[in-house]
Coordinates of C-alpha atoms in Angstrom, one line a residue:
M1 CA 0.0 0.0 0.0
S2 CA 1.4 3.4 -1.0
V3 CA 1.7 6.3 1.5
V4 CA -1.0 8.2 -0.4
S5 CA -3.3 5.2 0.0
I6 CA -2.5 5.1 3.7
L7 CA -3.3 8.7 4.1
R8 CA -6.7 8.1 2.4
A9 CA -7.4 5.3 4.8
P10 CA -9.5 5.6 8.0
A11 CA -8.0 8.2 10.4
R12 CA -6.5 5.7 12.8
T13 CA -4.6 3.8 10.1
A14 CA -3.6 7.0 8.2
S15 CA -2.1 8.6 11.3
E16 CA 0.4 5.9 12.1
P17 CA 3.1 6.7 9.4
L18 CA 2.5 10.4 10.0
D19 CA 2.9 10.0 13.7
R20 CA 6.1 8.0 13.2
A21 CA 7.6 10.5 10.8
I22 CA 6.8 13.4 13.2
A23 CA 8.2 11.6 16.1
A24 CA 11.5 10.8 14.3
A25 CA 11.8 14.4 13.0
R26 CA 11.0 15.8 16.4
E27 CA 13.6 13.6 18.1
A28 CA 16.3 14.6 15.5
L29 CA 15.5 18.3 15.9
L30 CA 15.5 18.1 19.7
N31 CA 18.9 16.4 19.6
L32 CA 20.3 19.4 17.7
Q33 CA 19.2 22.0 20.3
Q34 CA 22.1 23.7 22.1
P35 CA 22.3 23.4 25.9
D36 CA 21.2 27.0 26.3
G37 CA 18.1 26.4 24.3
H38 CA 18.9 27.7 20.8
W39 CA 19.6 26.2 17.4
C40 CA 22.1 27.3 14.8
F41 CA 22.5 25.4 11.6
E42 CA 25.2 25.7 9.0
F43 CA 24.7 28.6 6.7
E44 CA 26.5 27.9 3.4
T45 CA 27.1 29.9 0.3
D46 CA 29.2 29.6 -2.9
C47 CA 33.0 29.6 -2.9
T48 CA 33.3 33.4 -3.1
I49 CA 33.6 34.0 0.6
S50 CA 35.9 31.1 1.4
S51 CA 38.1 32.3 -1.5
E52 CA 38.1 35.9 -0.1
Y53 CA 39.1 34.5 3.3
I54 CA 42.2 33.0 1.9
L55 CA 43.0 36.2 0.0
M56 CA 42.4 38.3 3.1
M57 CA 45.1 36.3 4.8
H58 CA 47.5 37.1 1.9
F59 CA 46.4 40.8 2.0
L60 CA 47.4 41.0 5.6
D61 CA 50.4 38.6 5.4
E62 CA 48.8 36.6 8.3
I63 CA 48.5 33.2 6.7
D64 CA 47.2 30.3 8.8
E65 CA 48.6 27.5 6.7
A66 CA 46.4 24.7 8.2
L67 CA 43.2 26.7 7.7
Q68 CA 44.2 27.7 4.2
E69 CA 44.6 24.1 3.2
K70 CA 41.2 23.2 4.7
L71 CA 39.5 26.1 2.8
A72 CA 41.3 25.2 -0.4
R73 CA 40.2 21.6 0.0
Y74 CA 36.6 22.8 0.2
I75 CA 36.9 25.1 -2.8
R76 CA 38.4 22.3 -4.9
A77 CA 35.6 20.0 -4.1
Q78 CA 33.0 22.5 -5.3
Q79 CA 34.5 23.0 -8.8
V80 CA 32.3 21.6 -11.6
L81 CA 34.9 19.7 -13.5
D82 CA 32.4 17.5 -15.5
G83 CA 30.7 20.6 -16.9
H84 CA 31.6 24.2 -17.3
G85 CA 34.9 23.8 -15.4
G86 CA 34.4 26.7 -13.0
W87 CA 32.4 27.5 -9.9
P88 CA 28.6 28.3 -9.8
L89 CA 26.7 30.5 -7.4
Y90 CA 24.6 27.5 -6.3
H91 CA 24.4 23.8 -6.6
G92 CA 23.7 22.8 -10.2
G93 CA 24.1 26.4 -11.4
A94 CA 25.9 27.8 -14.4
L95 CA 29.5 29.1 -14.3
D96 CA 29.8 32.4 -12.4
L97 CA 32.8 34.3 -13.8
S98 CA 33.5 36.4 -10.6
C99 CA 33.3 33.4 -8.3
T100 CA 35.5 31.4 -10.6
V101 CA 38.1 34.2 -10.7
K102 CA 38.3 34.5 -6.9
A103 CA 38.4 30.7 -6.5
Y104 CA 41.2 30.4 -9.0
F105 CA 43.2 33.2 -7.4
A106 CA 42.7 31.8 -3.9
L107 CA 43.8 28.3 -4.9
K108 CA 46.8 29.7 -6.7
A109 CA 47.6 31.7 -3.5
A110 CA 47.2 28.5 -1.5
G111 CA 49.9 26.9 -3.6
D112 CA 48.0 25.0 -6.3
D113 CA 50.0 24.7 -9.5
P114 CA 48.3 26.8 -12.3
E115 CA 49.1 24.0 -14.7
A116 CA 47.3 21.4 -12.6
P117 CA 44.3 20.0 -14.4
H118 CA 41.7 21.7 -12.2
L119 CA 43.2 25.2 -12.5
R120 CA 43.9 24.8 -16.2
R121 CA 40.3 23.9 -16.7
A122 CA 39.1 26.9 -14.6
R123 CA 41.4 29.2 -16.6
E124 CA 40.0 28.0 -19.9
A125 CA 36.4 28.7 -18.6
I126 CA 37.4 32.2 -17.4
L127 CA 39.0 33.1 -20.7
A128 CA 36.1 31.7 -22.7
A129 CA 33.7 33.9 -20.6
G130 CA 35.7 37.0 -21.5
G131 CA 38.4 37.0 -18.9
A132 CA 38.8 38.5 -15.5
A133 CA 38.2 42.0 -16.9
K134 CA 34.5 41.1 -17.2
S135 CA 34.2 40.1 -13.6
N136 CA 32.0 42.2 -11.2
V137 CA 32.9 45.3 -9.4
F138 CA 33.8 43.7 -6.0
T139 CA 36.1 41.2 -7.8
R140 CA 37.8 44.0 -9.7
I141 CA 38.3 45.9 -6.4
L142 CA 40.0 42.9 -4.9
L143 CA 42.1 42.5 -8.0
A144 CA 43.1 46.2 -7.8
T145 CA 44.3 45.8 -4.2
F146 CA 46.5 43.0 -5.3
G147 CA 47.8 45.0 -8.2
Q148 CA 46.3 42.8 -10.9
V149 CA 44.2 45.6 -12.5
P150 CA 44.7 49.4 -12.6
W151 CA 42.5 51.4 -10.2
R152 CA 40.7 52.8 -13.2
A153 CA 39.1 49.3 -13.5
V154 CA 37.2 50.2 -10.3
P155 CA 34.3 52.7 -10.1
Y156 CA 35.1 56.1 -8.8
V157 CA 33.8 56.0 -5.2
P158 CA 35.1 59.0 -3.3
V159 CA 35.4 58.8 0.5
E160 CA 34.1 62.3 0.5
I161 CA 30.6 60.7 0.3
M162 CA 30.9 60.6 4.1
L163 CA 30.6 64.4 4.1
F164 CA 27.6 64.6 1.8
P165 CA 24.5 66.3 3.3
K166 CA 21.4 64.2 3.8
W167 CA 19.6 65.9 0.9
A168 CA 22.3 64.8 -1.6
P169 CA 21.1 62.3 -4.3
F170 CA 23.6 59.7 -2.9
H171 CA 23.9 59.4 0.9
L172 CA 24.5 56.5 3.3
D173 CA 21.0 56.8 4.6
K174 CA 19.6 56.1 1.1
I175 CA 21.2 52.6 0.7
S176 CA 20.6 49.3 2.4
Y177 CA 22.3 48.3 5.6
W178 CA 24.5 45.7 3.9
A179 CA 25.6 48.2 1.3
R180 CA 26.2 50.8 4.0
T181 CA 28.3 48.6 6.2
T182 CA 30.3 47.2 3.3
M183 CA 31.0 50.5 1.6
V184 CA 32.2 52.7 4.5
P185 CA 35.4 50.8 5.2
L186 CA 35.7 50.2 1.5
F187 CA 35.8 53.9 0.9
I188 CA 39.0 54.0 2.9
L189 CA 40.6 51.2 1.0
I190 CA 39.8 52.8 -2.4
A191 CA 40.8 56.3 -1.3
L192 CA 44.2 55.1 -0.1
K193 CA 44.6 52.8 -3.0
A194 CA 45.2 49.8 -0.7
Q195 CA 47.9 47.4 -1.7
A196 CA 47.9 43.8 -0.4
K197 CA 51.1 42.7 1.2
N198 CA 50.8 39.5 -0.9
P199 CA 54.0 38.0 0.6
R200 CA 54.2 35.3 -2.1
G201 CA 53.8 37.6 -5.0
V202 CA 50.9 35.7 -6.4
Q203 CA 49.5 37.1 -9.7
V204 CA 46.8 36.1 -12.1
R205 CA 47.6 37.9 -15.4
E206 CA 46.9 34.7 -17.2
L207 CA 43.2 35.3 -16.6
F208 CA 43.0 38.3 -18.9
V209 CA 42.2 38.2 -22.6
T210 CA 43.7 41.7 -23.0
P211 CA 46.5 42.8 -20.6
P212 CA 44.7 44.5 -17.7
E213 CA 46.7 47.8 -18.2
K214 CA 45.5 47.9 -21.9
E215 CA 41.9 46.9 -21.2
R216 CA 39.5 49.8 -22.0
H217 CA 36.2 48.1 -21.4
Y218 CA 35.9 47.5 -17.7
F219 CA 32.4 49.1 -17.6
T220 CA 29.3 48.2 -19.5
A221 CA 26.3 50.6 -20.1
R222 CA 23.0 48.8 -20.6
S223 CA 20.7 51.8 -20.3
A224 CA 20.6 55.6 -20.6
A225 CA 20.8 55.8 -16.8
D226 CA 24.0 53.7 -16.8
R227 CA 25.6 55.9 -19.5
F228 CA 24.7 59.0 -17.4
F229 CA 26.3 57.7 -14.3
L230 CA 29.4 56.6 -16.3
V231 CA 29.8 60.1 -17.5
L232 CA 29.6 61.3 -13.9
D233 CA 32.2 58.6 -13.0
Q234 CA 34.6 60.0 -15.5
L235 CA 34.0 63.6 -14.3
G236 CA 34.7 62.5 -10.8
R237 CA 38.0 61.0 -11.8
L238 CA 39.0 64.2 -13.6
C239 CA 38.2 66.3 -10.5
D240 CA 39.7 64.0 -7.9
P241 CA 43.2 65.5 -8.0
L242 CA 41.6 68.9 -7.1
I243 CA 40.2 67.6 -3.8
P244 CA 42.2 69.2 -0.9
K245 CA 44.2 66.7 1.1
S246 CA 42.7 68.1 4.3
L247 CA 39.2 67.4 3.0
R248 CA 40.1 63.8 2.1
A249 CA 41.7 63.3 5.5
R250 CA 38.6 64.6 7.2
A251 CA 36.4 62.3 5.1
I252 CA 38.6 59.2 5.9
K253 CA 38.3 60.1 9.6
R254 CA 34.6 60.4 9.3
A255 CA 34.4 56.9 7.7
E256 CA 36.6 55.5 10.5
E257 CA 34.4 57.2 13.2
W258 CA 31.3 55.7 11.5
F259 CA 32.3 52.1 11.5
L260 CA 34.2 51.9 14.8
P261 CA 31.1 52.1 17.0
R262 CA 29.4 49.5 14.8
L263 CA 32.1 46.9 15.0
N264 CA 29.8 44.8 17.2
G265 CA 32.4 42.9 19.2
E266 CA 33.0 39.3 18.1
D267 CA 29.8 39.3 16.1
G268 CA 31.4 41.8 13.6
L269 CA 30.4 44.9 11.7
G270 CA 26.9 44.3 10.4
A271 CA 27.4 40.7 11.5
I272 CA 28.1 39.8 7.9
F273 CA 31.4 38.8 6.3
P274 CA 32.1 41.5 3.7
P275 CA 32.0 44.5 6.1
M276 CA 34.1 42.6 8.6
V277 CA 36.9 42.0 6.0
N278 CA 36.8 45.5 4.8
A279 CA 36.9 46.9 8.3
L280 CA 39.9 44.7 9.2
E281 CA 41.8 45.7 6.1
A282 CA 40.9 49.4 6.6
M283 CA 42.2 49.3 10.2
T284 CA 45.4 47.8 8.9
L285 CA 45.7 50.5 6.3
L286 CA 45.1 53.2 8.9
G287 CA 48.0 51.9 11.0
Y288 CA 46.2 50.0 13.7
P289 CA 48.8 47.6 15.2
K290 CA 48.1 43.9 15.0
D291 CA 47.4 43.7 18.7
H292 CA 45.0 46.6 18.8
P293 CA 41.7 45.5 20.5
A294 CA 39.5 46.6 17.7
R295 CA 41.6 44.8 15.1
T296 CA 42.0 41.6 17.1
T297 CA 38.3 41.5 17.9
C298 CA 37.4 42.0 14.2
L299 CA 39.6 39.1 13.3
K300 CA 37.9 36.9 15.9
A301 CA 34.5 37.7 14.5
L302 CA 35.7 36.5 11.1
Q303 CA 37.3 33.3 12.6
K304 CA 34.0 32.5 14.2
L305 CA 32.4 32.2 10.8
I306 CA 34.5 29.2 9.9
V307 CA 32.9 25.7 9.7
H308 CA 35.3 22.8 10.1
R309 CA 34.0 19.6 8.5
A310 CA 34.8 16.0 9.4
D311 CA 36.4 15.4 6.0
G312 CA 39.2 17.8 6.8
S313 CA 37.8 20.7 4.8
A314 CA 36.5 24.0 6.0
Y315 CA 34.4 26.9 4.6
C316 CA 33.5 30.4 5.7
Q317 CA 29.9 31.3 6.3
P318 CA 28.6 34.7 5.2
C319 CA 27.1 35.1 8.7
V320 CA 25.2 32.9 11.2
S321 CA 21.4 32.4 11.6
P322 CA 20.7 31.5 15.3
V323 CA 17.6 33.6 15.9
W324 CA 16.0 32.6 12.6
D325 CA 16.8 28.9 13.2
T326 CA 15.7 28.9 16.8
A327 CA 12.3 30.6 16.1
W328 CA 11.4 28.2 13.2
S329 CA 12.6 25.2 15.1
A330 CA 10.5 26.1 18.1
M331 CA 7.5 26.8 15.7
A332 CA 8.0 23.3 14.2
L333 CA 8.1 21.7 17.6
L334 CA 5.2 23.6 19.1
R335 CA 2.6 21.1 18.0
A336 CA 4.9 18.2 17.4
G337 CA 4.2 16.6 20.8
E338 CA 2.8 17.3 24.2
D339 CA 5.5 15.4 26.0
P340 CA 7.5 17.3 28.6
R341 CA 10.8 17.2 26.6
T342 CA 9.3 18.8 23.5
Q343 CA 7.4 21.5 25.4
S344 CA 10.5 22.2 27.5
A345 CA 12.5 22.7 24.4
V346 CA 10.1 25.3 23.1
R347 CA 10.1 27.1 26.4
R348 CA 13.9 27.1 26.6
A349 CA 14.0 28.5 23.0
L350 CA 11.7 31.3 24.0
E351 CA 13.8 32.0 27.1
W352 CA 16.9 32.2 24.9
L353 CA 15.2 34.5 22.3
A354 CA 13.6 36.9 24.7
P355 CA 16.7 38.9 26.0
L356 CA 18.0 39.3 22.4
Q357 CA 15.3 41.8 21.6
V358 CA 16.9 45.2 20.9
T359 CA 15.2 47.6 23.2
E360 CA 17.9 50.2 24.0
L361 CA 19.7 51.1 20.8
A362 CA 18.0 53.0 17.9
G363 CA 20.0 51.7 15.0
D364 CA 20.4 53.0 11.5
W365 CA 16.7 52.3 10.8
A366 CA 15.9 55.2 13.1
V367 CA 16.9 57.7 10.5
Q368 CA 13.6 57.0 8.7
A369 CA 11.6 56.5 11.9
P370 CA 13.2 58.9 14.5
E371 CA 10.4 58.8 17.1
L372 CA 10.0 55.0 17.0
P373 CA 11.2 53.1 20.1
P374 CA 13.4 50.1 19.2
G375 CA 11.9 46.6 19.6
G376 CA 13.2 44.2 17.0
W377 CA 15.2 41.1 16.9
A378 CA 18.3 40.6 14.7
F379 CA 19.1 37.5 12.6
Q380 CA 22.4 36.8 14.3
Y381 CA 23.5 36.4 17.9
A382 CA 24.1 40.2 18.1
N383 CA 23.5 42.9 15.6
A384 CA 21.9 45.7 17.6
Y385 CA 22.3 48.4 14.9
Y386 CA 20.4 46.2 12.4
P387 CA 17.4 44.2 13.7
D388 CA 15.2 43.0 10.9
L389 CA 11.4 42.8 10.4
D390 CA 11.3 39.2 9.2
D391 CA 12.9 37.8 12.4
T392 CA 10.9 40.2 14.6
A393 CA 7.6 39.2 13.1
L394 CA 8.5 35.5 13.4
V395 CA 9.7 35.7 17.1
A396 CA 6.8 37.9 18.3
G397 CA 4.3 35.7 16.5
L398 CA 5.8 32.6 18.0
M399 CA 5.7 34.0 21.5
H400 CA 2.1 34.8 21.1
V401 CA 0.9 31.5 19.7
A402 CA 3.0 29.5 22.1
D403 CA 1.0 30.8 25.1
R404 CA -1.7 33.4 25.0
Q405 CA -0.8 34.1 28.6
T406 CA 2.9 34.4 27.8
P407 CA 5.1 36.3 30.2
Y408 CA 6.5 38.0 27.1
R409 CA 3.5 40.1 26.4
R410 CA 5.3 43.4 26.8
R411 CA 8.0 42.2 24.4
I412 CA 5.4 41.2 21.9
E413 CA 3.6 44.6 22.1
R414 CA 6.9 46.4 21.7
A415 CA 7.9 44.3 18.7
A416 CA 4.5 44.9 17.1
D417 CA 4.7 48.6 17.6
W418 CA 8.2 48.6 16.0
L419 CA 6.9 46.6 13.0
V420 CA 4.0 49.0 12.5
G421 CA 6.3 52.0 12.6
M422 CA 8.5 50.4 10.0
Q423 CA 5.8 50.2 7.3
S424 CA 6.9 51.9 4.1
D425 CA 4.8 54.5 2.4
N426 CA 3.6 52.0 -0.3
G427 CA 2.1 49.8 2.4
G428 CA 4.8 47.1 2.2
F429 CA 7.5 46.0 4.6
A430 CA 11.2 45.7 3.9
A431 CA 13.8 43.7 5.8
F432 CA 15.8 46.4 7.7
D433 CA 14.6 49.9 6.7
R434 CA 11.6 51.8 5.6
N435 CA 11.2 53.7 2.3
N436 CA 14.6 52.5 1.1
T437 CA 13.4 52.8 -2.5
H438 CA 15.8 55.2 -4.2
T439 CA 15.9 53.2 -7.4
W440 CA 18.4 55.3 -9.3
I441 CA 21.2 54.2 -7.0
N442 CA 21.2 50.8 -8.5
H443 CA 22.4 52.4 -11.8
I444 CA 25.7 53.8 -10.4
P445 CA 28.8 51.9 -11.7
F446 CA 29.5 50.5 -8.3
A447 CA 26.1 48.8 -8.2
D448 CA 26.5 46.3 -11.0
H449 CA 25.1 43.7 -8.5
G450 CA 21.8 45.6 -8.3
A451 CA 21.6 45.1 -4.5
M452 CA 22.1 48.6 -3.1
L453 CA 18.6 48.9 -1.8
D454 CA 16.2 47.3 0.7
P455 CA 12.7 48.0 -0.7
P456 CA 9.5 46.4 0.6
T457 CA 9.0 42.8 -0.5
E458 CA 6.1 40.4 -0.7
D459 CA 7.5 37.7 1.6
V460 CA 8.5 40.1 4.5
T461 CA 5.1 41.8 4.1
G462 CA 3.4 38.5 4.4
R463 CA 5.4 37.6 7.6
V464 CA 4.5 40.9 9.2
L465 CA 0.9 40.5 8.3
A466 CA 0.9 37.0 9.9
C467 CA 2.3 38.5 13.1
L468 CA -0.2 41.4 13.2
G469 CA -3.0 39.0 12.2
V470 CA -2.5 36.6 15.1
L471 CA -2.2 39.6 17.6
R472 CA -5.5 41.1 16.4
R473 CA -4.8 44.5 17.8
E474 CA -7.6 46.9 16.9
Q475 CA -5.1 49.7 16.2
D476 CA -3.3 47.7 13.5
R477 CA -6.3 47.4 11.2
P478 CA -5.3 50.4 8.9
V479 CA -1.8 49.0 8.7
I480 CA -3.0 45.6 7.7
R481 CA -5.3 47.1 5.1
R482 CA -2.5 49.0 3.5
A483 CA -0.3 45.9 3.5
V484 CA -3.0 43.8 1.8
D485 CA -3.4 46.5 -0.9
Y486 CA 0.3 46.4 -1.4
L487 CA 0.3 42.7 -1.9
K488 CA -2.6 42.9 -4.4
K489 CA -0.4 45.2 -6.5
C490 CA 2.5 42.9 -6.3
Q491 CA 0.8 39.7 -7.5
R492 CA 2.1 38.3 -10.8
P493 CA -0.4 37.7 -13.6
D494 CA -0.2 33.9 -13.0
G495 CA -1.2 34.4 -9.3
S496 CA 2.2 33.9 -7.6
F497 CA 4.3 36.2 -5.5
W498 CA 8.0 36.8 -5.7
G499 CA 10.2 35.6 -2.9
R500 CA 13.1 37.9 -1.9
W501 CA 14.5 35.9 0.9
G502 CA 13.7 32.3 -0.1
T503 CA 13.7 30.4 -3.4
N504 CA 11.4 31.8 -4.9
Y505 CA 7.8 32.1 -6.0
I506 CA 6.8 29.1 -3.9
Y507 CA 8.4 30.7 -0.9
G508 CA 6.8 34.1 -1.7
T509 CA 3.4 32.7 -2.3
W510 CA 3.4 30.7 0.9
S511 CA 4.5 33.7 2.9
V512 CA 1.7 35.8 1.4
L513 CA -1.0 33.2 1.8
A514 CA -0.1 32.7 5.4
G515 CA -0.2 36.4 6.1
L516 CA -3.5 36.9 4.3
A517 CA -5.1 34.0 6.2
L518 CA -4.0 35.1 9.6
A519 CA -4.9 38.7 8.9
G520 CA -8.5 37.5 8.3
E521 CA -8.8 38.1 4.6
D522 CA -11.6 36.3 2.8
L523 CA -9.8 33.4 1.1
Q524 CA -12.5 33.1 -1.5
Q525 CA -11.5 36.3 -3.2
P526 CA -10.5 35.6 -6.8
W527 CA -7.0 37.0 -6.4
I528 CA -6.3 34.7 -3.5
Q529 CA -7.9 31.7 -5.2
K530 CA -5.6 32.4 -8.1
A531 CA -2.6 32.1 -5.8
I532 CA -3.9 28.8 -4.5
A533 CA -4.5 27.5 -8.0
W534 CA -0.9 28.5 -9.0
L535 CA 0.6 26.5 -6.1
K536 CA -1.5 23.5 -7.0
S537 CA -0.5 23.8 -10.7
K538 CA 3.2 23.6 -9.8
Q539 CA 2.9 20.3 -8.0
H540 CA 5.1 17.6 -9.6
A541 CA 3.9 14.2 -10.7
D542 CA 5.6 12.6 -7.7
G543 CA 3.6 14.8 -5.3
G544 CA 6.3 17.2 -4.3
W545 CA 7.3 20.7 -5.3
G546 CA 10.7 22.2 -6.3
E547 CA 12.0 25.5 -7.7
T548 CA 15.3 26.4 -9.3
N549 CA 17.3 29.5 -8.4
D550 CA 17.3 30.1 -12.2
S551 CA 13.8 31.5 -11.7
Y552 CA 15.4 34.7 -10.4
L553 CA 17.0 35.0 -13.9
D554 CA 13.9 33.9 -15.9
P555 CA 10.5 34.3 -14.3
Q556 CA 9.1 31.8 -16.8
L557 CA 10.7 29.2 -14.6
A558 CA 8.7 30.2 -11.5
G559 CA 7.8 27.2 -9.4
T560 CA 9.7 24.8 -11.6
N561 CA 12.8 22.6 -11.0
G562 CA 12.9 20.3 -14.0
G563 CA 10.5 17.9 -12.2
V564 CA 12.8 17.5 -9.2
S565 CA 11.1 18.0 -5.8
T566 CA 12.8 19.3 -2.7
P567 CA 11.9 19.1 1.0
Q568 CA 11.9 22.8 1.6
S569 CA 9.8 23.7 -1.5
T570 CA 7.3 20.9 -0.7
A571 CA 7.0 22.1 2.9
W572 CA 6.5 25.7 1.8
A573 CA 3.8 24.8 -0.7
L574 CA 2.0 22.6 1.8
L575 CA 2.1 25.3 4.4
G576 CA 0.7 27.7 1.9
L577 CA -2.2 25.3 1.0
F578 CA -2.9 24.7 4.7
A579 CA -3.1 28.4 5.4
A580 CA -5.6 28.6 2.5
G581 CA -7.8 25.9 4.0
Q582 CA -6.7 23.2 1.6
A583 CA -5.5 20.6 4.2
H584 CA -8.0 18.1 3.0
S585 CA -7.2 18.5 -0.7
E586 CA -5.7 15.8 -2.9
A587 CA -2.7 18.1 -3.5
A588 CA -2.0 18.3 0.3
R589 CA -2.3 14.5 0.7
R590 CA 0.2 13.9 -2.2
G591 CA 2.6 16.5 -0.8
V592 CA 2.5 15.0 2.6
A593 CA 3.1 11.6 1.1
W594 CA 6.2 12.9 -0.7
L595 CA 7.6 14.1 2.6
L596 CA 6.9 10.8 4.3
E597 CA 8.6 8.9 1.5
H598 CA 11.7 11.1 1.4
Q599 CA 12.5 11.3 5.1
G600 CA 16.0 10.2 5.9
D601 CA 16.9 7.4 8.3
D602 CA 18.1 10.1 10.8
G603 CA 14.6 11.6 10.9
L604 CA 15.4 14.6 8.9
W605 CA 15.3 15.5 5.2
H606 CA 18.4 16.3 3.0
D607 CA 18.9 18.0 -0.2
P608 CA 22.0 19.7 -1.9
S609 CA 20.1 22.6 -3.4
F610 CA 20.6 26.2 -2.3
N611 CA 17.3 27.4 -1.0
A612 CA 17.5 31.2 -0.7
P613 CA 19.1 34.2 -2.3
G614 CA 21.4 36.6 -0.4
F615 CA 20.9 38.9 -3.4
P616 CA 18.9 37.6 -6.3
R617 CA 21.0 36.8 -9.4
V618 CA 24.4 37.4 -7.7
F619 CA 24.5 35.6 -4.3
Y620 CA 22.7 32.5 -3.0
L621 CA 22.6 30.6 0.3
K622 CA 21.9 27.2 1.6
Y623 CA 20.1 27.3 5.0
H624 CA 20.9 23.8 6.3
G625 CA 18.0 24.1 8.8
Y626 CA 15.4 24.4 6.1
T627 CA 15.3 20.7 5.5
A628 CA 15.0 20.1 9.2
Y629 CA 12.3 22.3 10.6
F630 CA 10.0 23.2 7.6
P631 CA 9.1 19.6 6.7
L632 CA 8.4 18.8 10.3
W633 CA 6.2 21.9 10.7
A634 CA 4.3 21.0 7.6
L635 CA 3.6 17.5 8.9
T636 CA 2.5 18.7 12.3
R637 CA 0.2 21.3 10.7
Y638 CA -1.3 18.6 8.5
R639 CA -1.9 16.3 11.5
Q640 CA -3.4 19.2 13.5
L641 CA -5.7 20.3 10.6
T642 CA -6.9 16.8 9.6
A643 CA -7.3 15.2 13.0
P644 CA -10.9 14.3 13.9
R645 CA -12.4 17.1 15.9

């Protein structure tokens, strides 16, 4: 008898495999909880960051040989030798030129022979793609610091930006938190024309089709706006020699004074890798001795991102995700069992989460909401300047549904007030800021990655709606109405919703449906029914769902994955259907059956795919926890919704 047949059987018979699967997944997740009550899963990305870590050690001439070999072993293992020959941005993806250039450079710095088969194959792939001159801005900046390209290959980014008035077209307050924290120390590196110590004199001239000093096409203009900003770029270079040295020194000092208070201890500037590296290198350039507390602490923050694997390899995470992982794990366990151990785990998770709420410091977000008291949670262990709405909505909602008489009521109310105050003028909610919608900034030469801004998105808006919906505060009704109107405008013609922080339209559509349902929207409205129908239409023949990261490049691929189902996409689709009242549907039964059939012997689910973008089209992530807690939550919700009343 198939699992689908069992699920169609009488309730008692059907519940047995479901109960066993939930029990096994619950036990596995409980065993992964840390002694203090939290969870933190690995947070993997492509080889760019691990490569940059090796090159950082060569920049500073502080090379940890043992760690370098572990990182190099990991990088080698990710190369696609039986295909394009380079490194992709995600499992199964196409060659990414910039990632491949950095990986090649890092392996050569680590001592790999450039004539070894794997580097020769990578070099051929790079040259076939146009050479290192065609790599992205951040890669060319790194190459410039190692003397591999002239500084004219890098956009003109004057440190004097630090002195611009707030009304200026470009100002730090107008860009996203990740761009802000990355750029400020980078201003210093560019202004001082940083040169890596590069003790072994490693160079990669062989990666250029045209010698880098003769290359004249480092920048590409794809639109009139691009051409306009390239003209400004050239004008800036011409005027740069006229800038008084005293003014430049004052701007550098302002940049230093900006990032020092935000260094964030051993959790690092912005609690993400790129700003940490830039800050460490900037401090080195400014003359901070190796034993200076700020410099040593910054290095420790970077070292804490390293994951050492049992096979002798290691990789560097872009950041860590303990608050996010803990909240979702607790949510999955909340209805997974009434036994004391399970409920104790949820309680301990809440106790761990509660004191991490940011209640004292008004971070950078306060520029757009100066009268708003802080009340958010960050994604990482500590990142007080940059709490985010997604984590805050999740944690506050979890605290509320865990116990309506929760002792965390004041924290929940404060979080809800902060969320409401962070609504953007268009009715949507962004990740870290409000009204961060200055679209022209994504056309400056520095912004070839197109990720300078943090505008409202459908998935975050859905999460905030879900939180406000379960709280049912009378004062939030106008906020909810505006958010719903925003989502109506964002819906794609096929009924789906884009997913900014998870892959992709399946994630976005689930997030929106969950928010709309909990906010009390009539699910029979045609536009909501269209979203439900879209989810059902993307179900695979095997009963699961899957979605490729290529859907960020081609929307026609939305909700598709070449017929390959994945645990996280299947769980998200099921959770979306459950929110929409479809728990008894045939699609739900088949989806649950797929999860039951693909559960691992360890009680969890496993899949190699990257399941979220850091930045769509340029940077992707694999949340290792997504195949642990989302399938479990989907199964517990199914059992809860289909159990005899």
